[in-house]
GROMACS .gro file of C-alpha atoms in nm:
model
   68
    1MET     CA    1   7.495   9.733  10.131
    2PHE     CA    2   7.376   9.559  10.445
    3VAL     CA    3   7.419   9.750  10.771
    4ARG     CA    4   7.392   9.594  11.114
    5ALA     CA    5   7.125   9.754  11.329
    6GLU     CA    6   7.002   9.675  11.674
    7ALA     CA    7   6.654   9.529  11.703
    8GLY     CA    8   6.399   9.802  11.650
    9GLU     CA    9   6.664  10.055  11.557
   10GLU     CA   10   6.612  10.256  11.241
   11ARG     CA   11   6.896  10.444  11.074
   12LYS     CA   12   6.794  10.769  10.911
   13CYS     CA   13   7.118  10.955  10.854
   14PRO     CA   14   7.369  10.816  10.601
   15ILE     CA   15   7.657  10.978  10.790
   16GLU     CA   16   7.556  10.789  11.105
   17THR     CA   17   7.559  10.467  10.903
   18VAL     CA   18   7.908  10.537  10.766
   19ILE     CA   19   8.041  10.612  11.114
   20GLN     CA   20   7.885  10.291  11.248
   21VAL     CA   21   8.031  10.078  10.968
   22VAL     CA   22   8.383  10.222  10.932
   23GLY     CA   23   8.424  10.403  11.261
   24GLY     CA   24   8.687  10.310  11.510
   25LYS     CA   25   9.062  10.320  11.536
   26TRP     CA   26   9.155  10.031  11.304
   27LYS     CA   27   8.881   9.986  11.042
   28PRO     CA   28   8.984  10.278  10.818
   29LEU     CA   29   9.345  10.159  10.820
   30ILE     CA   30   9.241   9.799  10.745
   31ILE     CA   31   9.023   9.917  10.455
   32TRP     CA   32   9.307  10.134  10.323
   33HIS     CA   33   9.543   9.837  10.313
   34LEU     CA   34   9.282   9.618  10.146
   35LEU     CA   35   9.204   9.869   9.871
   36GLU     CA   36   9.504   9.774   9.658
   37SER     CA   37   9.456   9.396   9.688
   38ALA     CA   38   9.329   9.113   9.905
   39LYS     CA   39   9.561   9.030  10.193
   40ARG     CA   40   9.605   8.737  10.425
   41PHE     CA   41   9.552   8.788  10.798
   42SER     CA   42   9.926   8.759  10.864
   43GLU     CA   43   9.999   9.024  10.599
   44LEU     CA   44   9.763   9.265  10.771
   45GLU     CA   45   9.928   9.189  11.105
   46LYS     CA   46  10.264   9.289  10.956
   47LEU     CA   47  10.123   9.602  10.792
   48ILE     CA   48   9.950   9.715  11.114
   49PRO     CA   49  10.178   9.592  11.395
   50GLU     CA   50  10.004   9.805  11.660
   51VAL     CA   51   9.671   9.617  11.631
   52THR     CA   52   9.620   9.303  11.840
   53GLN     CA   53   9.517   8.976  11.677
   54LYS     CA   54   9.186   8.989  11.863
   55MET     CA   55   9.100   9.339  11.741
   56LEU     CA   56   9.210   9.267  11.385
   57ALA     CA   57   8.998   8.951  11.371
   58GLN     CA   58   8.698   9.130  11.526
   59HIS     CA   59   8.716   9.424  11.285
   60LEU     CA   60   8.761   9.197  10.983
   61ARG     CA   61   8.455   8.995  11.089
   62GLU     CA   62   8.251   9.314  11.129
   63LEU     CA   63   8.363   9.446  10.789
   64GLU     CA   64   8.275   9.112  10.631
   65ASN     CA   65   7.933   9.110  10.801
   66ASP     CA   66   7.875   9.461  10.664
   67ARG     CA   67   7.975   9.326  10.321
   68LEU     CA   68   8.271   9.555  10.284
   0.00000   0.00000   0.00000
């Protein structure tokens, strides 16, 4: 798995890496909904009505960049 890191930053603790990758308010919920099957953006919007389009798009991009 590829993990984003700032220039010169070295991750030593696996727990820190997990928190960096899936931390936040919406990422765990997004992952939970995607576990059963792939979903379209609009489906995720309906499943998580509290998240804004901007935040959903941002978190999906980050999860994709982290190859999740």
